[in-house]
Amino acid sequence: MPIRAACPDNNATVFASAGTGKTWLLVTRLLRLLLEDVRPDSILAITFTKKAAAEMQLRLFQRLREWAVCDDEMLKEKLGEIECPSSAKYLARARSLYEKLLLSPQPLRTTTFHAFCNDLLKRFPLEANLPPGFEVIEQGQEYEYRQLAWSTLMADAGENPDSSLASALDVLFTHCGLHNTRMSLESFLQHRSDWWAWTEKEQQPVDWATQQLQSYFSIEASLDPIADFFTPGRMDKIRLITDLLRHSSQPSEKKKLGDGLLQIAENKIFGEKEFSALREILLTKNNTIRKLRKASKKTAASMDENSIVTLEENWQHLAEDLITTIDLINRKNNFQLNCAWYEAGACFLRLYQAIKSQHRQLDFSDLEWQAYRLLNSQDDALWVQYKLDQKLEHMLIDEFQDTNPTQWRLLLPLLEEFAASNEKKRSVFIVGDEKQSIYAFRRANPELQITADQWLRNKLHSQQFTMATSWRSAPAIMDVVNQIFTDEKFAESLPDFKKHSTHKNELWGRVELLPKYENPDAPTPPESFRNPLKEPRGEPESAHDIKASAIATRITELIDDGTLITESGITRPVQYGDIKILLRKRTHVKSIELALQARNIPYQGSSKGSLLKTQEISDLISLLTLLQTPQDNLALARVLRSPFFSASDEDLIELAMQSGGNWFERLPKAAAGKPDEHPFARAEKYLQRWQQDSALLPLHDLLSKIYFEADILSRYQLAAPVWQRQQIRANLKRLISLALEIDSGRYPSMNHFLLRLEALKQADNDAPSEPTPDHKQNPVEILTIHSAKGLEAPVIFLADFGQENNKSSAWEALIDWPANTARPKHFLLQPATKELDGKTRKVQQRWQQKLDREKANLLYVALTRAQQMLIISASESKKKSSQTNSYDEIKTILEPIGSYNQDNIWIYETGSKPTPADLVKPVIKTERSTAPTALRYPLELSPPIFEIAPSRMDDQQHEAGEHDGRLRGIAIHYFLEKLSGATAWTDEALCYQIAADLNIENDHPDLGAWLAEARSVIQSFPDIFDAGNFETAWNELPILYRYKTRQVYGIIDRVVSYPDHVLLIDYKTHTVSSQHEARKISAGYQQQVEYYVQGLKQLWPDKDIQAKLLFTAIQYLHPVAIENGSENPDITETI
């Protein structure tokens, strides 16, 4: 490992192959910087995912913690591993770094590109012309905004049929159709950063783009390729060819062609019809020149040799001219198509941006582009860079091969500032691997790593390092990787591939290449018709199903045979959790899942955006729909059949047979007389209650209550297979999280929540995926290769090998942005294959080369995930593919180094296979460990809090026999608090508010009397409640103070401050009839009031504290005698 790359004195670029320890090296670089006493907040480490950033932070703190607790000899050894001096100074620093970072007010930043851009724009919103306090768009909202922008676009075009937008859409609809037009404009929106970069600083982007397009296509507006084709010279050629063919003695094809040409030659007006006819005669469907049959002896006898040569030459020249004209026609059509695409796309983008602006939101593309503009703007760039320059001194960038052009361009000003500054000691460190660049759909360009490497070497004198020795894989895996990628078939895709080696030369490894599974013959049609109501239509087994079954069988064999693997030096049997199945696409994932289910193999699926489509979440959505619209019979039927209530089909039939109203209204009648555990009885009990709660509770609280009361988690787990239970539990919990996440926890209404869920369900890319459960069974994991990047496993199945189809698609943006240029070179819409012109084809070919390279990168990433076992499978495709890394070609490449077994499985093994003798038995320690001295002494616990009993609690205690005594006390306290506040309340509003807050009926019979009593108290004591008679007053004043070894806490009903004293008022709502009775009751509150007084003395030590009890029933204010200078009462007596 090039440990010199971690030296903080070096600017370095590291090309690190898979599994070679780049994360360890990156963390080592961070450690070396910290050991040089670099401020943590002056370091910026950027990667591409939150998971990777968290992993980097975790590994950093793990190593720092090891340094903090190990002895001097071990610490010196660890410092030696990273080539750091082990002097006393560095030892002391190494030991203190863990604490220093934990307590640092400005921590070391390990972040993502988007988080960095967000922080930057939050810091300089005005300079970036953004509203302060903007938010990043939520999951699923982008889809909603796109839908709204599309609807607005269509409406604008309909209202203004003569506008340029309407004309542009008309051209797109004519060329592409409705669906492809929408797809092309969505692609324009997806590549908005490329459009912004291409048209940057242009006042009229569409006009400028049209001019660039016209220059590239070399098209004039007056061009008419068909009219220009039928020149007199070409007509003479047509007549000559016609004459030669018609006078040929060959009676069939040539005379037929001659007759066709004669009809064209005899016309005086030439248009598309004649051009198409000529095209059919001279060219094939693929626009290649149709070959004339070789002249027979009879034909040769009737035509001299010169005539035959003349015929063939003129045929060839005319066909070539025709191909040139067709290309010109396609070029003109594509020019018009792209002009329309620019017009409609720019309008679509403008609407989408306006919608986000109205909501003060940015998406990830906005974050990158606005950060780029901020750092490169002429007005504020220097100021922003100066402010950043005060902190940023060391930059580390991980996974640089995934950088897109916008990200590189926003980094350049920071790097240029590093290069221009000579006063400070600064450094740049980038890590990446071109072979692992697999995110072209996110605009990643691996060529930028080479560009960055050259820039850093020229400007900052950086050093380049290469890492090609794996710490992950067995030699068998590395041999297969080397065998494939050093073959000449991959020379163009991975031209700079260097042979890999491994540090684990003794580790046993095995690679298997399963036979290609073919589609079985079509089944024989049945002799008689089937009954579709009783017999489902049979689905013929496909090659994908057979392959999936073979994979499941092989997994079962590995587990049942107790196949041994070695991990961290320990040999053990392989488990389900050691196995990962990798797919390039999710197209056939269902076949694999069904095969695993059939063999009871626990697995975790790879269905993206599938959370809202799962059975359990659909049931809950049906429940919420039912609570909102009780007349929805289908929603009720689904809820009853779900594990909520587990009703049977017979139960539903019984409910359907009931008369009167919808099913929800029939439910009480159906439940009558049923035992409590019957589904109808339980449903009637809970659904009525939940419907009432849905009007009062926030959605998150409502779901929590439903989960608790119906024991949802347990019911669904019991209804599911064992291997699915943890996933179902995680899915159900995820729905509650969504209730908080949607609208950022602003308590969405149920209707709004259901609409958002429906929008999320339709948004394929933004829909929430199923969370990763905390499995106890360690299931087999099914992943796409993109998802598996950065992961590893002892056993890897590559399931859809050879099914790659990386051809670029029609009606998508075709971007050509060289890595060394500041803006794209071309921004085009890719037409259908038959409509390609030469200019567009050149751009497409360059893009296709990138896709071919990424296809090879995908294979490399998949193979290098394996630690010990790699099992490759493939199935026959209905469409024959000639891809360079197809199964048959790879099979040919690998055959020389392996051999076939009796089942026709190709196998390659290295190392000694572990045996049962290598198993390590767990050591059980029986001796008792001695606890550290500090743990032998009792802990000092925090003093308990003594709570002063609130007066309303005592009301209930004294009036245990009075009906609704507690409610009376709470209500009168509530009324007094509201009436003595600053807000003016009407009686109706106040009663409505208290009913809602206390969850009682609006027409409660006592509310009016209680309110009248409170108003009477307010009017009877103006000295206490009229603000003109005192300085300040507080209602429901909490008080907390320490007395000796205890904390005393209580709530005082009202405190009024006068110039010379403070008055404490405690309301008593007992229904007394005389002052004598009130004085008798007041004796029980002497101690409580003394607690209050002692607390207030600490707030107002210079004022006299007075206390009074206010009996509301008789408007009597009873003074409580407090002895001046008395000590606090003995709290222990009342505990």
Coordinates of C-alpha atoms in Angstrom, one line a residue, residues 296-561:
S296 CA -26.5 -15.1 -65.8
K297 CA -25.0 -16.5 -69.0
K298 CA -28.2 -15.6 -70.9
T299 CA -28.1 -12.0 -69.5
A300 CA -24.4 -11.7 -70.3
A301 CA -25.2 -12.8 -73.9
S302 CA -27.9 -10.2 -74.4
M303 CA -25.8 -7.3 -72.8
D304 CA -22.2 -6.5 -73.6
E305 CA -19.6 -6.2 -70.8
N306 CA -19.6 -2.4 -71.0
S307 CA -23.3 -2.3 -70.5
I308 CA -23.1 -4.4 -67.4
V309 CA -20.3 -2.3 -65.9
T310 CA -22.3 0.9 -66.8
L311 CA -25.4 -0.5 -65.1
E312 CA -23.5 -1.5 -61.9
E313 CA -21.6 1.8 -61.7
N314 CA -24.7 4.0 -62.2
W315 CA -26.7 1.9 -59.8
Q316 CA -23.9 2.3 -57.1
H317 CA -23.6 6.1 -57.7
L318 CA -27.3 6.7 -57.7
A319 CA -27.8 4.7 -54.5
E320 CA -24.9 6.5 -52.8
D321 CA -26.5 9.9 -53.7
L322 CA -29.8 8.6 -52.3
I323 CA -28.1 7.6 -49.0
T324 CA -26.6 11.1 -48.8
T325 CA -29.9 12.7 -49.4
I326 CA -31.6 10.5 -46.8
D327 CA -29.0 11.6 -44.3
L328 CA -29.7 15.3 -45.3
I329 CA -33.4 14.7 -44.8
N330 CA -32.8 13.2 -41.4
R331 CA -30.4 16.0 -40.5
K332 CA -33.1 18.6 -41.4
N333 CA -35.8 16.7 -39.5
N334 CA -33.5 16.4 -36.5
F335 CA -32.6 20.0 -36.7
Q336 CA -36.3 20.9 -36.5
L337 CA -36.9 18.3 -33.8
N338 CA -34.1 19.6 -31.6
C339 CA -35.3 23.3 -32.1
A340 CA -38.7 22.2 -30.9
W341 CA -37.2 20.3 -28.1
Y342 CA -35.2 23.3 -26.9
E343 CA -38.3 25.5 -27.0
A344 CA -40.6 23.1 -25.2
G345 CA -37.8 21.9 -22.8
A346 CA -36.8 25.4 -21.8
C347 CA -40.4 26.3 -21.1
F348 CA -41.0 23.0 -19.1
L349 CA -37.8 23.7 -17.1
R350 CA -38.9 27.3 -16.4
L351 CA -42.3 26.1 -15.1
Y352 CA -40.6 23.5 -12.9
Q353 CA -38.2 26.0 -11.5
A354 CA -41.0 28.5 -10.8
I355 CA -42.9 25.9 -8.8
K356 CA -39.9 25.1 -6.6
S357 CA -39.2 28.8 -6.2
Q358 CA -42.8 29.3 -4.9
H359 CA -42.2 26.7 -2.3
R360 CA -38.7 28.1 -1.5
Q361 CA -37.1 24.7 -2.3
L362 CA -34.1 23.5 -4.2
D363 CA -33.3 20.0 -5.6
F364 CA -29.9 18.4 -5.8
S365 CA -29.2 19.8 -9.3
D366 CA -30.1 23.3 -8.0
L367 CA -27.7 22.8 -5.1
E368 CA -24.8 21.9 -7.4
W369 CA -25.5 24.5 -10.0
Q370 CA -26.1 27.4 -7.5
A371 CA -22.9 26.5 -5.6
Y372 CA -21.0 26.4 -8.9
R373 CA -22.4 29.9 -9.8
L374 CA -21.6 31.2 -6.4
L375 CA -18.0 30.1 -6.5
N376 CA -17.5 31.3 -10.1
S377 CA -19.6 34.5 -10.2
Q378 CA -17.8 37.7 -11.1
D379 CA -19.4 39.8 -8.4
D380 CA -19.1 37.6 -5.2
A381 CA -16.8 34.7 -6.0
L382 CA -13.7 36.4 -4.5
W383 CA -15.6 37.4 -1.3
V384 CA -17.0 33.9 -0.9
Q385 CA -13.6 32.2 -1.6
Y386 CA -12.0 34.6 0.9
K387 CA -14.5 33.6 3.6
L388 CA -14.0 29.9 2.9
D389 CA -10.3 30.4 2.7
Q390 CA -10.3 31.4 6.4
K391 CA -11.2 27.9 7.3
L392 CA -10.6 25.4 4.5
E393 CA -7.0 24.2 4.4
H394 CA -7.1 20.5 3.6
M395 CA -9.5 18.8 1.1
L396 CA -10.1 15.1 0.6
I397 CA -12.4 13.7 -2.0
D398 CA -13.4 10.1 -2.2
E399 CA -14.9 8.1 -5.1
F400 CA -13.7 10.8 -7.6
Q401 CA -14.7 8.6 -10.5
D402 CA -18.3 9.4 -9.8
T403 CA -17.8 13.2 -10.1
N404 CA -20.0 15.0 -12.6
P405 CA -18.8 18.0 -14.6
T406 CA -20.7 20.5 -12.5
Q407 CA -19.2 19.2 -9.3
W408 CA -15.7 19.4 -10.9
R409 CA -16.3 22.9 -12.0
L410 CA -17.4 24.0 -8.5
L411 CA -14.3 22.5 -7.0
L412 CA -12.0 24.2 -9.4
P413 CA -12.2 27.7 -7.8
L414 CA -11.3 26.2 -4.4
L415 CA -8.4 24.3 -5.9
E416 CA -7.2 27.4 -7.8
E417 CA -7.2 29.2 -4.5
F418 CA -5.1 26.4 -3.0
A419 CA -2.7 26.8 -5.8
A420 CA -2.5 30.6 -5.6
S421 CA -1.9 30.6 -1.8
N422 CA 1.7 30.2 -0.7
E423 CA 1.4 31.4 2.9
K424 CA -0.5 28.5 4.3
K425 CA 0.4 24.8 4.3
R426 CA -2.5 23.2 2.4
S427 CA -3.1 19.9 0.8
V428 CA -5.4 18.1 -1.6
F429 CA -6.0 14.3 -1.6
I430 CA -8.3 12.6 -4.1
V431 CA -9.1 8.9 -4.4
G432 CA -11.0 7.0 -7.1
D433 CA -11.0 4.2 -9.6
E434 CA -12.1 4.7 -13.2
K435 CA -13.0 1.0 -13.4
Q436 CA -15.7 1.5 -10.8
S437 CA -17.5 4.3 -12.5
I438 CA -21.1 3.0 -13.0
Y439 CA -23.3 6.0 -12.6
A440 CA -23.5 7.5 -16.0
F441 CA -27.2 8.0 -15.5
R442 CA -26.2 10.5 -12.7
R443 CA -23.8 12.3 -15.2
A444 CA -20.7 10.7 -13.7
N445 CA -17.7 11.0 -15.9
P446 CA -14.6 8.9 -15.0
E447 CA -12.4 10.9 -17.4
L448 CA -12.6 13.8 -14.9
Q449 CA -10.4 11.8 -12.6
I450 CA -7.6 11.9 -15.2
T451 CA -8.3 15.6 -15.8
A452 CA -8.1 16.3 -12.1
D453 CA -4.9 14.3 -11.8
Q454 CA -3.3 16.2 -14.6
W455 CA -4.5 19.6 -13.1
L456 CA -3.2 18.8 -9.7
R457 CA 0.2 17.6 -11.0
N458 CA 0.6 20.8 -13.1
K459 CA -0.7 23.3 -10.5
L460 CA 0.0 21.7 -7.1
H461 CA 2.8 19.2 -8.0
S462 CA 0.8 16.3 -6.7
Q463 CA 2.0 12.7 -6.9
Q464 CA 0.1 9.8 -8.4
F465 CA -0.3 6.5 -6.6
T466 CA -1.8 3.2 -7.8
M467 CA -3.2 0.5 -5.6
A468 CA -3.9 -2.9 -7.2
T469 CA -3.4 -5.4 -4.4
S470 CA -6.6 -6.6 -2.8
W471 CA -7.2 -7.0 0.9
R472 CA -10.6 -8.6 0.2
S473 CA -10.5 -11.4 -2.3
A474 CA -9.0 -14.8 -2.6
P475 CA -6.5 -15.5 -5.4
A476 CA -9.1 -17.4 -7.4
I477 CA -11.2 -14.3 -7.6
M478 CA -8.3 -12.1 -8.7
D479 CA -7.1 -14.7 -11.3
V480 CA -10.6 -14.6 -12.9
V481 CA -10.6 -10.8 -12.9
N482 CA -7.2 -10.7 -14.5
Q483 CA -8.0 -13.4 -17.0
I484 CA -11.1 -11.5 -18.2
F485 CA -9.9 -7.9 -18.3
T486 CA -6.5 -8.5 -19.8
D487 CA -8.1 -10.2 -22.8
E488 CA -8.1 -8.2 -26.0
K489 CA -11.9 -8.1 -26.1
F490 CA -11.7 -5.6 -23.1
A491 CA -8.7 -3.7 -24.4
E492 CA -10.9 -0.8 -25.7
S493 CA -13.3 -0.8 -22.6
L494 CA -10.5 -0.9 -20.0
P495 CA -7.4 0.1 -21.8
D496 CA -5.3 0.9 -18.7
F497 CA -6.2 -2.2 -16.7
K498 CA -3.3 -3.4 -14.5
K499 CA -3.1 -7.0 -13.2
H500 CA -4.4 -7.4 -9.7
S501 CA -2.8 -9.3 -6.8
T502 CA -4.0 -10.1 -3.3
H503 CA -2.6 -10.0 0.2
K504 CA -4.6 -13.2 1.0
N505 CA -2.6 -15.6 -1.0
E506 CA -3.4 -18.6 1.3
L507 CA -7.2 -18.0 1.3
W508 CA -9.2 -20.7 -0.4
G509 CA -11.3 -19.5 -3.2
R510 CA -13.6 -20.9 -5.9
V511 CA -15.3 -19.6 -9.0
E512 CA -18.1 -21.4 -10.7
L513 CA -19.6 -20.8 -14.1
L514 CA -23.0 -22.4 -14.3
P515 CA -24.4 -23.6 -17.7
K516 CA -26.5 -21.1 -19.6
Y517 CA -30.2 -21.9 -19.1
E518 CA -32.3 -21.9 -22.2
N519 CA -36.0 -21.2 -22.7
P520 CA -38.0 -24.5 -22.8
D521 CA -40.1 -25.4 -25.8
A522 CA -43.5 -23.9 -26.0
P523 CA -46.1 -26.0 -24.1
T524 CA -48.6 -28.0 -26.1
P525 CA -52.0 -26.3 -26.4
P526 CA -54.7 -27.9 -24.2
E527 CA -57.1 -30.1 -25.9
S528 CA -60.1 -28.4 -24.3
F529 CA -60.9 -25.0 -23.0
R530 CA -60.2 -24.3 -19.4
N531 CA -62.7 -22.7 -17.0
P532 CA -61.1 -19.3 -16.2
L533 CA -63.1 -18.9 -13.0
K534 CA -61.7 -22.1 -11.5
E535 CA -58.4 -22.6 -13.3
P536 CA -55.8 -19.9 -13.7
R537 CA -54.0 -19.5 -17.0
G538 CA -50.7 -21.4 -16.9
E539 CA -47.5 -19.4 -17.2
P540 CA -44.8 -21.3 -19.2
E541 CA -41.5 -21.6 -17.3
S542 CA -38.9 -19.3 -18.7
A543 CA -35.1 -19.5 -18.7
H544 CA -35.0 -16.9 -16.0
D545 CA -37.2 -19.2 -13.8
I546 CA -34.9 -22.2 -14.4
K547 CA -31.9 -20.1 -13.6
A548 CA -33.5 -18.7 -10.4
S549 CA -34.3 -22.3 -9.3
A550 CA -30.7 -23.3 -9.9
I551 CA -29.4 -20.4 -7.8
A552 CA -31.8 -21.4 -4.9
T553 CA -30.7 -25.0 -5.2
R554 CA -27.0 -24.0 -5.1
I555 CA -27.6 -21.9 -2.0
T556 CA -29.4 -24.8 -0.3
E557 CA -26.4 -27.0 -1.1
L558 CA -23.9 -24.6 0.4
I559 CA -25.9 -24.4 3.6
D560 CA -26.7 -28.1 3.9
D561 CA -23.2 -29.2 3.1

